Amino acid sequence: MIDWCDKCEELMQPYLDGSLSDAEVAEAAHHLELCSWCAKRFRFEERLRHYVRVAVSEPMSAELKAKLSALRTPLDA
Amino acid sequence: MSDTAPTTANTRRLAEEARARVRFEEEALDLSDQVYRVARRLVGSREEAEDLVQQTYERAFRSWRQFTPGTNLRAWLLRILTNLNIDRGRRQQRAPQTTPLETEAGDYFLYNKLEAQLPEENPAEERVLERLSQDSIVDALADVPHDFRDVIVLVDIGEFTYADAAQILDIPIGTVMSRLHRGRRILKKNLADGVPA
Protein backbone atom coordinates (compact mmCIF):
# COMPACT_ATOMS: atom_id res chain seq x y z
CA MET A 1 0.00 0.00 0.00
CA ILE A 2 1.28 3.46 -0.89
CA ASP A 3 1.72 6.05 1.83
CA TRP A 4 0.71 9.15 -0.11
CA CYS A 5 2.27 11.57 2.38
CA ASP A 6 5.64 9.83 2.00
CA LYS A 7 5.23 9.83 -1.77
CA CYS A 8 4.39 13.55 -1.76
CA GLU A 9 7.46 14.30 0.34
CA GLU A 10 9.54 12.60 -2.35
CA LEU A 11 7.76 14.49 -5.13
CA MET A 12 7.83 17.91 -3.48
CA GLN A 13 11.07 19.26 -4.97
CA PRO A 14 10.48 18.17 -8.56
CA TYR A 15 6.82 19.23 -8.23
CA LEU A 16 7.84 22.78 -7.26
CA ASP A 17 10.59 22.76 -9.91
CA GLY A 18 8.07 21.82 -12.57
CA SER A 19 10.06 18.77 -13.58
CA LEU A 20 7.48 16.02 -12.99
CA SER A 21 5.52 14.19 -15.67
CA ASP A 22 1.87 15.19 -16.13
CA ALA A 23 0.75 11.94 -14.52
CA GLU A 24 2.90 12.55 -11.43
CA VAL A 25 1.71 16.16 -11.16
CA ALA A 26 -1.90 14.96 -11.26
CA GLU A 27 -1.19 12.37 -8.56
CA ALA A 28 0.51 14.87 -6.29
CA ALA A 29 -2.11 17.57 -6.88
CA HIS A 30 -4.87 15.12 -6.06
CA HIS A 31 -3.23 14.20 -2.76
CA LEU A 32 -2.52 17.87 -1.90
CA GLU A 33 -6.19 18.69 -2.34
CA LEU A 34 -7.12 16.07 0.23
CA CYS A 35 -4.19 16.46 2.63
CA SER A 36 -3.73 19.86 4.30
CA TRP A 37 -0.75 18.42 6.22
CA CYS A 38 1.24 17.96 3.00
CA ALA A 39 -0.19 21.10 1.38
CA LYS A 40 1.17 23.16 4.25
CA ARG A 41 4.62 21.68 3.87
CA PHE A 42 4.60 22.46 0.14
CA ARG A 43 3.62 26.08 0.82
CA PHE A 44 6.35 26.33 3.43
CA GLU A 45 8.93 25.04 0.94
CA GLU A 46 7.93 27.68 -1.60
CA ARG A 47 8.22 30.44 0.97
CA LEU A 48 11.50 29.04 2.24
CA ARG A 49 13.05 29.09 -1.22
CA HIS A 50 12.09 32.71 -1.65
CA TYR A 51 13.30 33.60 1.85
CA VAL A 52 16.66 31.89 1.27
CA ARG A 53 17.19 33.82 -1.97
CA VAL A 54 16.48 37.14 -0.25
CA ALA A 55 18.36 36.32 2.97
CA VAL A 56 21.66 35.49 1.28
CA SER A 57 21.63 38.37 -1.21
CA GLU A 58 24.30 40.88 -0.40
CA PRO A 59 24.71 43.98 -2.57
CA MET A 60 28.01 44.73 -4.23
CA SER A 61 30.04 47.57 -2.69
CA ALA A 62 30.29 50.88 -4.51
CA GLU A 63 34.10 50.48 -4.43
CA LEU A 64 33.99 47.24 -6.38
CA LYS A 65 31.53 48.71 -8.84
CA ALA A 66 33.92 51.60 -9.47
CA LYS A 67 36.86 49.22 -9.86
CA LEU A 68 35.00 47.17 -12.46
CA SER A 69 33.99 50.29 -14.35
CA ALA A 70 37.63 51.34 -14.45
CA LEU A 71 38.52 48.10 -16.24
CA ARG A 72 36.74 49.27 -19.38
CA THR A 73 38.86 49.86 -22.45
CA PRO A 74 39.53 53.60 -22.70
CA LEU A 75 37.93 55.15 -25.76
CA ASP A 76 40.42 56.65 -28.19
CA ALA A 77 39.78 60.28 -28.88
CA MET B 1 42.96 55.56 -55.25
CA SER B 2 43.93 51.92 -55.03
CA ASP B 3 45.90 52.73 -51.85
CA THR B 4 43.13 54.47 -49.96
CA ALA B 5 40.30 51.94 -50.42
CA PRO B 6 41.75 49.16 -48.24
CA THR B 7 42.76 51.71 -45.62
CA THR B 8 39.20 53.01 -45.41
CA ALA B 9 37.85 49.47 -45.11
CA ASN B 10 40.36 48.77 -42.40
CA THR B 11 39.43 51.90 -40.48
CA ARG B 12 35.79 50.96 -40.70
CA ARG B 13 36.51 47.47 -39.46
CA LEU B 14 38.48 48.81 -36.50
CA ALA B 15 35.72 51.26 -35.64
CA GLU B 16 33.15 48.47 -35.75
CA GLU B 17 35.26 46.30 -33.53
CA ALA B 18 35.74 49.14 -31.05
CA ARG B 19 31.97 49.63 -30.92
CA ALA B 20 31.38 45.92 -30.40
CA ARG B 21 33.89 45.91 -27.61
CA VAL B 22 32.29 48.87 -25.84
CA ARG B 23 28.91 47.19 -26.16
CA PHE B 24 30.26 43.96 -24.72
CA GLU B 25 31.86 45.72 -21.78
CA GLU B 26 28.71 47.70 -21.02
CA GLU B 27 26.55 44.58 -21.13
CA ALA B 28 28.96 42.70 -18.89
CA LEU B 29 29.05 45.57 -16.38
CA ASP B 30 25.25 45.70 -16.31
CA LEU B 31 25.35 42.12 -15.00
CA SER B 32 27.94 42.76 -12.30
CA ASP B 33 25.43 42.96 -9.43
CA GLN B 34 24.04 39.57 -10.34
CA VAL B 35 27.51 38.09 -10.83
CA TYR B 36 28.59 39.38 -7.42
CA ARG B 37 25.46 38.05 -5.72
CA VAL B 38 26.31 34.54 -6.91
CA ALA B 39 30.06 34.91 -6.27
CA ARG B 40 29.46 36.01 -2.71
CA ARG B 41 27.82 32.66 -1.87
CA LEU B 42 30.27 30.51 -3.81
CA VAL B 43 33.14 31.64 -1.58
CA GLY B 44 33.57 32.17 2.14
CA SER B 45 34.19 35.89 2.50
CA ARG B 46 33.32 39.24 0.98
CA GLU B 47 36.98 39.95 0.20
CA GLU B 48 37.36 36.69 -1.71
CA ALA B 49 34.16 37.37 -3.64
CA GLU B 50 35.31 40.87 -4.58
CA ASP B 51 38.72 39.57 -5.75
CA LEU B 52 37.06 36.85 -7.75
CA VAL B 53 34.61 39.19 -9.46
CA GLN B 54 37.37 41.61 -10.31
CA GLN B 55 39.56 38.85 -11.80
CA THR B 56 36.56 37.58 -13.70
CA TYR B 57 35.97 40.96 -15.33
CA GLU B 58 39.65 41.39 -16.10
CA ARG B 59 39.70 38.05 -17.87
CA ALA B 60 36.36 38.61 -19.58
CA PHE B 61 37.45 41.96 -20.98
CA ARG B 62 40.72 40.43 -22.20
CA SER B 63 39.04 37.52 -23.93
CA TRP B 64 35.83 39.24 -25.03
CA ARG B 65 36.27 37.96 -28.60
CA GLN B 66 35.66 34.41 -27.34
CA PHE B 67 32.12 35.30 -26.32
CA THR B 68 29.52 34.38 -28.93
CA PRO B 69 27.05 37.29 -29.27
CA GLY B 70 23.47 36.20 -28.71
CA THR B 71 24.41 33.53 -26.13
CA ASN B 72 23.98 33.92 -22.38
CA LEU B 73 26.57 36.45 -21.20
CA ARG B 74 25.74 36.01 -17.53
CA ALA B 75 26.41 32.26 -17.80
CA TRP B 76 29.64 32.97 -19.72
CA LEU B 77 30.86 35.28 -16.95
CA LEU B 78 29.96 32.73 -14.28
CA ARG B 79 31.84 30.05 -16.17
CA ILE B 80 34.98 32.19 -16.01
CA LEU B 81 34.33 32.90 -12.35
CA THR B 82 33.89 29.26 -11.31
CA ASN B 83 37.02 28.26 -13.24
CA LEU B 84 39.01 30.97 -11.47
CA ASN B 85 37.53 29.84 -8.17
CA ILE B 86 38.67 26.27 -8.78
CA ASP B 87 42.12 27.50 -9.88
CA ARG B 88 42.64 29.43 -6.69
CA GLY B 89 42.26 26.30 -4.61
CA ARG B 90 38.87 26.25 -3.07
CA ARG B 91 40.06 23.51 -0.69
CA GLN B 92 40.65 26.10 2.02
CA GLN B 93 36.95 26.72 2.23
CA ARG B 94 35.17 25.90 5.42
CA ALA B 95 32.73 23.24 4.33
CA PRO B 96 33.96 19.67 3.88
CA GLN B 97 33.75 18.21 0.41
CA THR B 98 31.47 15.35 1.27
CA THR B 99 28.85 14.71 3.85
CA PRO B 100 27.96 11.34 5.28
CA LEU B 101 24.67 10.02 3.98
CA GLU B 102 23.29 9.41 7.44
CA THR B 103 23.18 13.17 8.15
CA GLU B 104 20.48 13.56 5.53
CA ALA B 105 16.85 13.99 6.36
CA GLY B 106 13.70 14.10 4.27
CA ASP B 107 12.14 17.20 2.74
CA TYR B 108 9.58 17.62 5.54
CA PHE B 109 12.15 17.31 8.34
CA LEU B 110 12.82 21.03 8.84
CA TYR B 111 9.14 21.98 8.87
CA ASN B 112 8.28 19.19 11.28
CA LYS B 113 11.00 20.28 13.68
CA LEU B 114 10.13 23.98 13.56
CA GLU B 115 6.41 23.40 13.90
CA ALA B 116 6.86 21.11 16.89
CA GLN B 117 8.66 23.92 18.73
CA LEU B 118 5.76 26.36 18.47
CA PRO B 119 3.22 26.36 21.29
CA GLU B 120 0.14 26.70 19.08
CA GLU B 121 -1.51 23.84 17.30
CA ASN B 122 -1.37 23.95 13.52
CA PRO B 123 0.46 27.31 13.11
CA ALA B 124 0.49 29.22 9.82
CA GLU B 125 3.57 28.55 7.69
CA GLU B 126 4.64 32.22 7.98
CA ARG B 127 4.91 31.77 11.74
CA VAL B 128 7.00 28.67 11.22
CA LEU B 129 9.31 30.45 8.78
CA GLU B 130 9.85 33.31 11.25
CA ARG B 131 11.77 30.87 13.42
CA LEU B 132 14.67 31.15 10.95
CA SER B 133 16.88 34.23 11.10
CA GLN B 134 18.67 35.66 8.09
CA ASP B 135 22.05 34.87 9.70
CA SER B 136 21.07 31.27 10.31
CA ILE B 137 20.31 30.89 6.60
CA VAL B 138 23.63 32.41 5.54
CA ASP B 139 25.48 30.06 7.93
CA ALA B 140 23.49 26.99 6.94
CA LEU B 141 24.23 27.61 3.25
CA ALA B 142 27.95 28.18 3.91
CA ASP B 143 28.07 24.80 5.67
CA VAL B 144 26.70 22.89 2.69
CA PRO B 145 29.61 21.00 0.99
CA HIS B 146 30.71 23.03 -2.02
CA ASP B 147 29.74 20.53 -4.73
CA PHE B 148 26.15 20.82 -3.57
CA ARG B 149 26.32 24.48 -2.61
CA ASP B 150 27.56 25.52 -6.07
CA VAL B 151 24.42 24.08 -7.63
CA ILE B 152 22.07 25.62 -5.05
CA VAL B 153 23.74 29.00 -5.47
CA LEU B 154 23.51 28.90 -9.28
CA VAL B 155 19.97 27.54 -9.55
CA ASP B 156 18.16 28.76 -6.43
CA ILE B 157 20.03 32.02 -5.79
CA GLY B 158 21.29 32.95 -9.26
CA GLU B 159 18.19 31.56 -11.00
CA PHE B 160 20.16 29.82 -13.72
CA THR B 161 18.51 26.98 -15.64
CA TYR B 162 19.75 23.42 -15.10
CA ALA B 163 21.34 23.56 -18.55
CA ASP B 164 23.24 26.78 -17.75
CA ALA B 165 24.35 25.44 -14.36
CA ALA B 166 25.56 22.24 -16.05
CA GLN B 167 27.59 24.24 -18.54
CA ILE B 168 29.01 26.60 -15.93
CA LEU B 169 30.13 23.76 -13.68
CA ASP B 170 31.03 21.41 -16.55
CA ILE B 171 28.91 18.55 -15.19
CA PRO B 172 25.94 16.67 -16.72
CA ILE B 173 22.40 18.04 -16.23
CA GLY B 174 21.43 14.90 -14.33
CA THR B 175 24.21 15.64 -11.83
CA VAL B 176 22.94 19.21 -11.44
CA MET B 177 19.47 17.88 -10.64
CA SER B 178 20.62 15.22 -8.18
CA ARG B 179 23.02 17.60 -6.40
CA LEU B 180 20.31 20.25 -6.19
CA HIS B 181 17.86 17.79 -4.69
CA ARG B 182 20.35 16.49 -2.15
CA GLY B 183 21.89 19.90 -1.51
CA ARG B 184 18.54 21.44 -0.58
CA ARG B 185 17.99 18.61 1.90
CA ILE B 186 21.43 19.19 3.42
CA LEU B 187 20.68 22.92 3.65
CA LYS B 188 17.40 22.24 5.44
CA LYS B 189 19.08 19.74 7.76
CA ASN B 190 21.69 22.39 8.61
CA LEU B 191 18.91 24.88 9.30
CA ALA B 192 17.10 22.38 11.51
CA ASP B 193 20.32 21.62 13.40
CA GLY B 194 20.92 25.35 13.94
CA VAL B 195 17.59 25.94 15.62
CA PRO B 196 17.85 25.89 19.42
CA ALA B 197 15.95 22.95 20.86
mmCIF file of C-alpha atoms in Angstrom:
data_model
loop_
_atom_site.group_PDB
_atom_site.id
_atom_site.type_symbol
_atom_site.label_atom_id
_atom_site.label_comp_id
_atom_site.label_asym_id
_atom_site.label_seq_id
_atom_site.Cartn_x
_atom_site.Cartn_y
_atom_site.Cartn_z
ATOM 1 C CA MET A 1 0.000 0.000 0.000
ATOM 2 C CA ILE A 2 1.281 3.464 -0.893
ATOM 3 C CA ASP A 3 1.723 6.047 1.833
ATOM 4 C CA TRP A 4 0.715 9.145 -0.112
ATOM 5 C CA CYS A 5 2.266 11.570 2.377
ATOM 6 C CA ASP A 6 5.642 9.825 1.996
ATOM 7 C CA LYS A 7 5.234 9.826 -1.768
ATOM 8 C CA CYS A 8 4.392 13.548 -1.755
ATOM 9 C CA GLU A 9 7.457 14.297 0.343
ATOM 10 C CA GLU A 10 9.544 12.603 -2.346
ATOM 11 C CA LEU A 11 7.765 14.488 -5.131
ATOM 12 C CA MET A 12 7.829 17.913 -3.481
ATOM 13 C CA GLN A 13 11.066 19.256 -4.969
ATOM 14 C CA PRO A 14 10.481 18.171 -8.561
ATOM 15 C CA TYR A 15 6.824 19.234 -8.231
ATOM 16 C CA LEU A 16 7.841 22.785 -7.260
ATOM 17 C CA ASP A 17 10.587 22.759 -9.907
ATOM 18 C CA GLY A 18 8.069 21.822 -12.569
ATOM 19 C CA SER A 19 10.063 18.770 -13.575
ATOM 20 C CA LEU A 20 7.482 16.016 -12.994
ATOM 21 C CA SER A 21 5.516 14.186 -15.669
ATOM 22 C CA ASP A 22 1.870 15.192 -16.135
ATOM 23 C CA ALA A 23 0.751 11.944 -14.520
ATOM 24 C CA GLU A 24 2.902 12.550 -11.431
ATOM 25 C CA VAL A 25 1.711 16.162 -11.160
ATOM 26 C CA ALA A 26 -1.896 14.959 -11.258
ATOM 27 C CA GLU A 27 -1.189 12.365 -8.563
ATOM 28 C CA ALA A 28 0.508 14.866 -6.286
ATOM 29 C CA ALA A 29 -2.109 17.573 -6.880
ATOM 30 C CA HIS A 30 -4.873 15.122 -6.056
ATOM 31 C CA HIS A 31 -3.232 14.203 -2.761
ATOM 32 C CA LEU A 32 -2.519 17.865 -1.896
ATOM 33 C CA GLU A 33 -6.192 18.692 -2.340
ATOM 34 C CA LEU A 34 -7.122 16.065 0.227
ATOM 35 C CA CYS A 35 -4.194 16.461 2.630
ATOM 36 C CA SER A 36 -3.734 19.857 4.302
ATOM 37 C CA TRP A 37 -0.755 18.417 6.223
ATOM 38 C CA CYS A 38 1.236 17.956 3.001
ATOM 39 C CA ALA A 39 -0.189 21.098 1.383
ATOM 40 C CA LYS A 40 1.167 23.161 4.250
ATOM 41 C CA ARG A 41 4.624 21.676 3.874
ATOM 42 C CA PHE A 42 4.598 22.462 0.136
ATOM 43 C CA ARG A 43 3.616 26.085 0.823
ATOM 44 C CA PHE A 44 6.352 26.327 3.435
ATOM 45 C CA GLU A 45 8.928 25.036 0.940
ATOM 46 C CA GLU A 46 7.935 27.679 -1.602
ATOM 47 C CA ARG A 47 8.224 30.443 0.971
ATOM 48 C CA LEU A 48 11.504 29.044 2.241
ATOM 49 C CA ARG A 49 13.050 29.086 -1.223
ATOM 50 C CA HIS A 50 12.091 32.713 -1.654
ATOM 51 C CA TYR A 51 13.299 33.600 1.845
ATOM 52 C CA VAL A 52 16.661 31.885 1.269
ATOM 53 C CA ARG A 53 17.192 33.820 -1.974
ATOM 54 C CA VAL A 54 16.485 37.137 -0.252
ATOM 55 C CA ALA A 55 18.357 36.323 2.967
ATOM 56 C CA VAL A 56 21.662 35.494 1.283
ATOM 57 C CA SER A 57 21.626 38.367 -1.209
ATOM 58 C CA GLU A 58 24.303 40.881 -0.401
ATOM 59 C CA PRO A 59 24.706 43.977 -2.567
ATOM 60 C CA MET A 60 28.008 44.726 -4.232
ATOM 61 C CA SER A 61 30.039 47.569 -2.690
ATOM 62 C CA ALA A 62 30.293 50.882 -4.514
ATOM 63 C CA GLU A 63 34.096 50.481 -4.433
ATOM 64 C CA LEU A 64 33.988 47.237 -6.380
ATOM 65 C CA LYS A 65 31.525 48.711 -8.843
ATOM 66 C CA ALA A 66 33.915 51.605 -9.471
ATOM 67 C CA LYS A 67 36.864 49.216 -9.860
ATOM 68 C CA LEU A 68 34.996 47.171 -12.455
ATOM 69 C CA SER A 69 33.993 50.287 -14.354
ATOM 70 C CA ALA A 70 37.625 51.339 -14.451
ATOM 71 C CA LEU A 71 38.524 48.101 -16.242
ATOM 72 C CA ARG A 72 36.742 49.268 -19.377
ATOM 73 C CA THR A 73 38.860 49.862 -22.446
ATOM 74 C CA PRO A 74 39.533 53.595 -22.702
ATOM 75 C CA LEU A 75 37.931 55.147 -25.756
ATOM 76 C CA ASP A 76 40.419 56.652 -28.187
ATOM 77 C CA ALA A 77 39.776 60.275 -28.883
ATOM 78 C CA MET B 1 42.960 55.561 -55.245
ATOM 79 C CA SER B 2 43.934 51.918 -55.033
ATOM 80 C CA ASP B 3 45.902 52.734 -51.854
ATOM 81 C CA THR B 4 43.132 54.472 -49.958
ATOM 82 C CA ALA B 5 40.297 51.939 -50.416
ATOM 83 C CA PRO B 6 41.752 49.157 -48.244
ATOM 84 C CA THR B 7 42.763 51.711 -45.616
ATOM 85 C CA THR B 8 39.201 53.008 -45.410
ATOM 86 C CA ALA B 9 37.854 49.473 -45.108
ATOM 87 C CA ASN B 10 40.364 48.769 -42.402
ATOM 88 C CA THR B 11 39.428 51.896 -40.484
ATOM 89 C CA ARG B 12 35.788 50.962 -40.705
ATOM 90 C CA ARG B 13 36.515 47.469 -39.458
ATOM 91 C CA LEU B 14 38.481 48.811 -36.496
ATOM 92 C CA ALA B 15 35.715 51.259 -35.643
ATOM 93 C CA GLU B 16 33.152 48.470 -35.753
ATOM 94 C CA GLU B 17 35.262 46.298 -33.527
ATOM 95 C CA ALA B 18 35.740 49.141 -31.049
ATOM 96 C CA ARG B 19 31.972 49.627 -30.918
ATOM 97 C CA ALA B 20 31.375 45.918 -30.400
ATOM 98 C CA ARG B 21 33.889 45.908 -27.608
ATOM 99 C CA VAL B 22 32.290 48.875 -25.845
ATOM 100 C CA ARG B 23 28.907 47.192 -26.162
ATOM 101 C CA PHE B 24 30.262 43.959 -24.725
ATOM 102 C CA GLU B 25 31.858 45.719 -21.782
ATOM 103 C CA GLU B 26 28.707 47.703 -21.018
ATOM 104 C CA GLU B 27 26.552 44.583 -21.126
ATOM 105 C CA ALA B 28 28.959 42.702 -18.886
ATOM 106 C CA LEU B 29 29.052 45.569 -16.384
ATOM 107 C CA ASP B 30 25.251 45.702 -16.307
ATOM 108 C CA LEU B 31 25.349 42.116 -15.004
ATOM 109 C CA SER B 32 27.937 42.758 -12.303
ATOM 110 C CA ASP B 33 25.429 42.964 -9.431
ATOM 111 C CA GLN B 34 24.044 39.566 -10.344
ATOM 112 C CA VAL B 35 27.511 38.094 -10.828
ATOM 113 C CA TYR B 36 28.594 39.378 -7.420
ATOM 114 C CA ARG B 37 25.463 38.047 -5.721
ATOM 115 C CA VAL B 38 26.312 34.540 -6.913
ATOM 116 C CA ALA B 39 30.059 34.910 -6.273
ATOM 117 C CA ARG B 40 29.458 36.014 -2.706
ATOM 118 C CA ARG B 41 27.822 32.664 -1.868
ATOM 119 C CA LEU B 42 30.267 30.512 -3.812
ATOM 120 C CA VAL B 43 33.140 31.643 -1.580
ATOM 121 C CA GLY B 44 33.569 32.171 2.138
ATOM 122 C CA SER B 45 34.188 35.894 2.504
ATOM 123 C CA ARG B 46 33.315 39.240 0.979
ATOM 124 C CA GLU B 47 36.978 39.950 0.198
ATOM 125 C CA GLU B 48 37.358 36.694 -1.713
ATOM 126 C CA ALA B 49 34.159 37.371 -3.638
ATOM 127 C CA GLU B 50 35.315 40.865 -4.575
ATOM 128 C CA ASP B 51 38.716 39.568 -5.754
ATOM 129 C CA LEU B 52 37.064 36.847 -7.745
ATOM 130 C CA VAL B 53 34.613 39.186 -9.459
ATOM 131 C CA GLN B 54 37.374 41.612 -10.312
ATOM 132 C CA GLN B 55 39.559 38.854 -11.796
ATOM 133 C CA THR B 56 36.555 37.583 -13.704
ATOM 134 C CA TYR B 57 35.974 40.958 -15.330
ATOM 135 C CA GLU B 58 39.655 41.392 -16.103
ATOM 136 C CA ARG B 59 39.704 38.050 -17.866
ATOM 137 C CA ALA B 60 36.356 38.609 -19.583
ATOM 138 C CA PHE B 61 37.446 41.962 -20.976
ATOM 139 C CA ARG B 62 40.721 40.433 -22.204
ATOM 140 C CA SER B 63 39.040 37.518 -23.930
ATOM 141 C CA TRP B 64 35.831 39.244 -25.032
ATOM 142 C CA ARG B 65 36.266 37.956 -28.599
ATOM 143 C CA GLN B 66 35.660 34.408 -27.344
ATOM 144 C CA PHE B 67 32.121 35.301 -26.319
ATOM 145 C CA THR B 68 29.516 34.382 -28.927
ATOM 146 C CA PRO B 69 27.054 37.292 -29.269
ATOM 147 C CA GLY B 70 23.472 36.198 -28.710
ATOM 148 C CA THR B 71 24.408 33.535 -26.132
ATOM 149 C CA ASN B 72 23.980 33.919 -22.376
ATOM 150 C CA LEU B 73 26.571 36.452 -21.204
ATOM 151 C CA ARG B 74 25.742 36.006 -17.526
ATOM 152 C CA ALA B 75 26.410 32.261 -17.797
ATOM 153 C CA TRP B 76 29.640 32.966 -19.717
ATOM 154 C CA LEU B 77 30.865 35.277 -16.948
ATOM 155 C CA LEU B 78 29.957 32.734 -14.276
ATOM 156 C CA ARG B 79 31.844 30.048 -16.172
ATOM 157 C CA ILE B 80 34.977 32.193 -16.014
ATOM 158 C CA LEU B 81 34.329 32.900 -12.347
ATOM 159 C CA THR B 82 33.885 29.265 -11.310
ATOM 160 C CA ASN B 83 37.016 28.260 -13.237
ATOM 161 C CA LEU B 84 39.015 30.970 -11.470
ATOM 162 C CA ASN B 85 37.533 29.836 -8.165
ATOM 163 C CA ILE B 86 38.668 26.266 -8.780
ATOM 164 C CA ASP B 87 42.123 27.498 -9.875
ATOM 165 C CA ARG B 88 42.638 29.430 -6.685
ATOM 166 C CA GLY B 89 42.265 26.303 -4.612
ATOM 167 C CA ARG B 90 38.875 26.247 -3.067
ATOM 168 C CA ARG B 91 40.057 23.513 -0.686
ATOM 169 C CA GLN B 92 40.648 26.105 2.021
ATOM 170 C CA GLN B 93 36.946 26.717 2.234
ATOM 171 C CA ARG B 94 35.174 25.896 5.421
ATOM 172 C CA ALA B 95 32.726 23.241 4.327
ATOM 173 C CA PRO B 96 33.965 19.674 3.884
ATOM 174 C CA GLN B 97 33.750 18.207 0.411
ATOM 175 C CA THR B 98 31.468 15.347 1.268
ATOM 176 C CA THR B 99 28.846 14.708 3.849
ATOM 177 C CA PRO B 100 27.959 11.337 5.282
ATOM 178 C CA LEU B 101 24.669 10.024 3.976
ATOM 179 C CA GLU B 102 23.290 9.412 7.442
ATOM 180 C CA THR B 103 23.181 13.166 8.151
ATOM 181 C CA GLU B 104 20.484 13.559 5.526
ATOM 182 C CA ALA B 105 16.848 13.989 6.363
ATOM 183 C CA GLY B 106 13.701 14.095 4.265
ATOM 184 C CA ASP B 107 12.144 17.203 2.743
ATOM 185 C CA TYR B 108 9.575 17.618 5.539
ATOM 186 C CA PHE B 109 12.147 17.307 8.343
ATOM 187 C CA LEU B 110 12.816 21.030 8.841
ATOM 188 C CA TYR B 111 9.143 21.981 8.866
ATOM 189 C CA ASN B 112 8.285 19.190 11.278
ATOM 190 C CA LYS B 113 10.999 20.281 13.683
ATOM 191 C CA LEU B 114 10.128 23.984 13.556
ATOM 192 C CA GLU B 115 6.411 23.400 13.897
ATOM 193 C CA ALA B 116 6.860 21.113 16.887
ATOM 194 C CA GLN B 117 8.659 23.924 18.735
ATOM 195 C CA LEU B 118 5.762 26.365 18.466
ATOM 196 C CA PRO B 119 3.218 26.362 21.288
ATOM 197 C CA GLU B 120 0.142 26.695 19.082
ATOM 198 C CA GLU B 121 -1.510 23.838 17.303
ATOM 199 C CA ASN B 122 -1.371 23.946 13.519
ATOM 200 C CA PRO B 123 0.459 27.309 13.114
ATOM 201 C CA ALA B 124 0.489 29.225 9.820
ATOM 202 C CA GLU B 125 3.571 28.547 7.686
ATOM 203 C CA GLU B 126 4.642 32.221 7.983
ATOM 204 C CA ARG B 127 4.906 31.772 11.740
ATOM 205 C CA VAL B 128 7.005 28.670 11.224
ATOM 206 C CA LEU B 129 9.308 30.447 8.779
ATOM 207 C CA GLU B 130 9.848 33.308 11.248
ATOM 208 C CA ARG B 131 11.775 30.867 13.424
ATOM 209 C CA LEU B 132 14.668 31.146 10.947
ATOM 210 C CA SER B 133 16.880 34.230 11.101
ATOM 211 C CA GLN B 134 18.673 35.664 8.091
ATOM 212 C CA ASP B 135 22.052 34.868 9.700
ATOM 213 C CA SER B 136 21.074 31.270 10.306
ATOM 214 C CA ILE B 137 20.309 30.892 6.596
ATOM 215 C CA VAL B 138 23.633 32.407 5.541
ATOM 216 C CA ASP B 139 25.485 30.056 7.927
ATOM 217 C CA ALA B 140 23.487 26.989 6.937
ATOM 218 C CA LEU B 141 24.234 27.610 3.254
ATOM 219 C CA ALA B 142 27.947 28.185 3.913
ATOM 220 C CA ASP B 143 28.069 24.799 5.667
ATOM 221 C CA VAL B 144 26.702 22.888 2.686
ATOM 222 C CA PRO B 145 29.605 20.999 0.991
ATOM 223 C CA HIS B 146 30.711 23.025 -2.021
ATOM 224 C CA ASP B 147 29.744 20.529 -4.727
ATOM 225 C CA PHE B 148 26.152 20.823 -3.569
ATOM 226 C CA ARG B 149 26.316 24.476 -2.607
ATOM 227 C CA ASP B 150 27.558 25.516 -6.067
ATOM 228 C CA VAL B 151 24.423 24.083 -7.629
ATOM 229 C CA ILE B 152 22.074 25.616 -5.055
ATOM 230 C CA VAL B 153 23.741 28.995 -5.471
ATOM 231 C CA LEU B 154 23.514 28.898 -9.276
ATOM 232 C CA VAL B 155 19.965 27.542 -9.554
ATOM 233 C CA ASP B 156 18.157 28.762 -6.434
ATOM 234 C CA ILE B 157 20.027 32.017 -5.786
ATOM 235 C CA GLY B 158 21.293 32.947 -9.260
ATOM 236 C CA GLU B 159 18.191 31.563 -11.001
ATOM 237 C CA PHE B 160 20.158 29.820 -13.721
ATOM 238 C CA THR B 161 18.512 26.978 -15.640
ATOM 239 C CA TYR B 162 19.749 23.421 -15.096
ATOM 240 C CA ALA B 163 21.345 23.563 -18.549
ATOM 241 C CA ASP B 164 23.240 26.775 -17.748
ATOM 242 C CA ALA B 165 24.346 25.437 -14.356
ATOM 243 C CA ALA B 166 25.555 22.238 -16.049
ATOM 244 C CA GLN B 167 27.595 24.242 -18.537
ATOM 245 C CA ILE B 168 29.012 26.603 -15.929
ATOM 246 C CA LEU B 169 30.134 23.755 -13.676
ATOM 247 C CA ASP B 170 31.031 21.412 -16.547
ATOM 248 C CA ILE B 171 28.908 18.550 -15.187
ATOM 249 C CA PRO B 172 25.943 16.666 -16.720
ATOM 250 C CA ILE B 173 22.403 18.043 -16.227
ATOM 251 C CA GLY B 174 21.434 14.900 -14.329
ATOM 252 C CA THR B 175 24.210 15.638 -11.831
ATOM 253 C CA VAL B 176 22.936 19.212 -11.440
ATOM 254 C CA MET B 177 19.472 17.877 -10.639
ATOM 255 C CA SER B 178 20.618 15.224 -8.179
ATOM 256 C CA ARG B 179 23.017 17.603 -6.401
ATOM 257 C CA LEU B 180 20.315 20.249 -6.191
ATOM 258 C CA HIS B 181 17.864 17.789 -4.693
ATOM 259 C CA ARG B 182 20.355 16.486 -2.146
ATOM 260 C CA GLY B 183 21.891 19.898 -1.513
ATOM 261 C CA ARG B 184 18.538 21.437 -0.575
ATOM 262 C CA ARG B 185 17.992 18.608 1.901
ATOM 263 C CA ILE B 186 21.433 19.190 3.415
ATOM 264 C CA LEU B 187 20.675 22.919 3.646
ATOM 265 C CA LYS B 188 17.403 22.241 5.440
ATOM 266 C CA LYS B 189 19.076 19.743 7.758
ATOM 267 C CA ASN B 190 21.694 22.392 8.606
ATOM 268 C CA LEU B 191 18.907 24.883 9.304
ATOM 269 C CA ALA B 192 17.104 22.383 11.515
ATOM 270 C CA ASP B 193 20.324 21.623 13.404
ATOM 271 C CA GLY B 194 20.923 25.350 13.944
ATOM 272 C CA VAL B 195 17.585 25.939 15.617
ATOM 273 C CA PRO B 196 17.855 25.892 19.415
ATOM 274 C CA ALA B 197 15.954 22.946 20.862
#
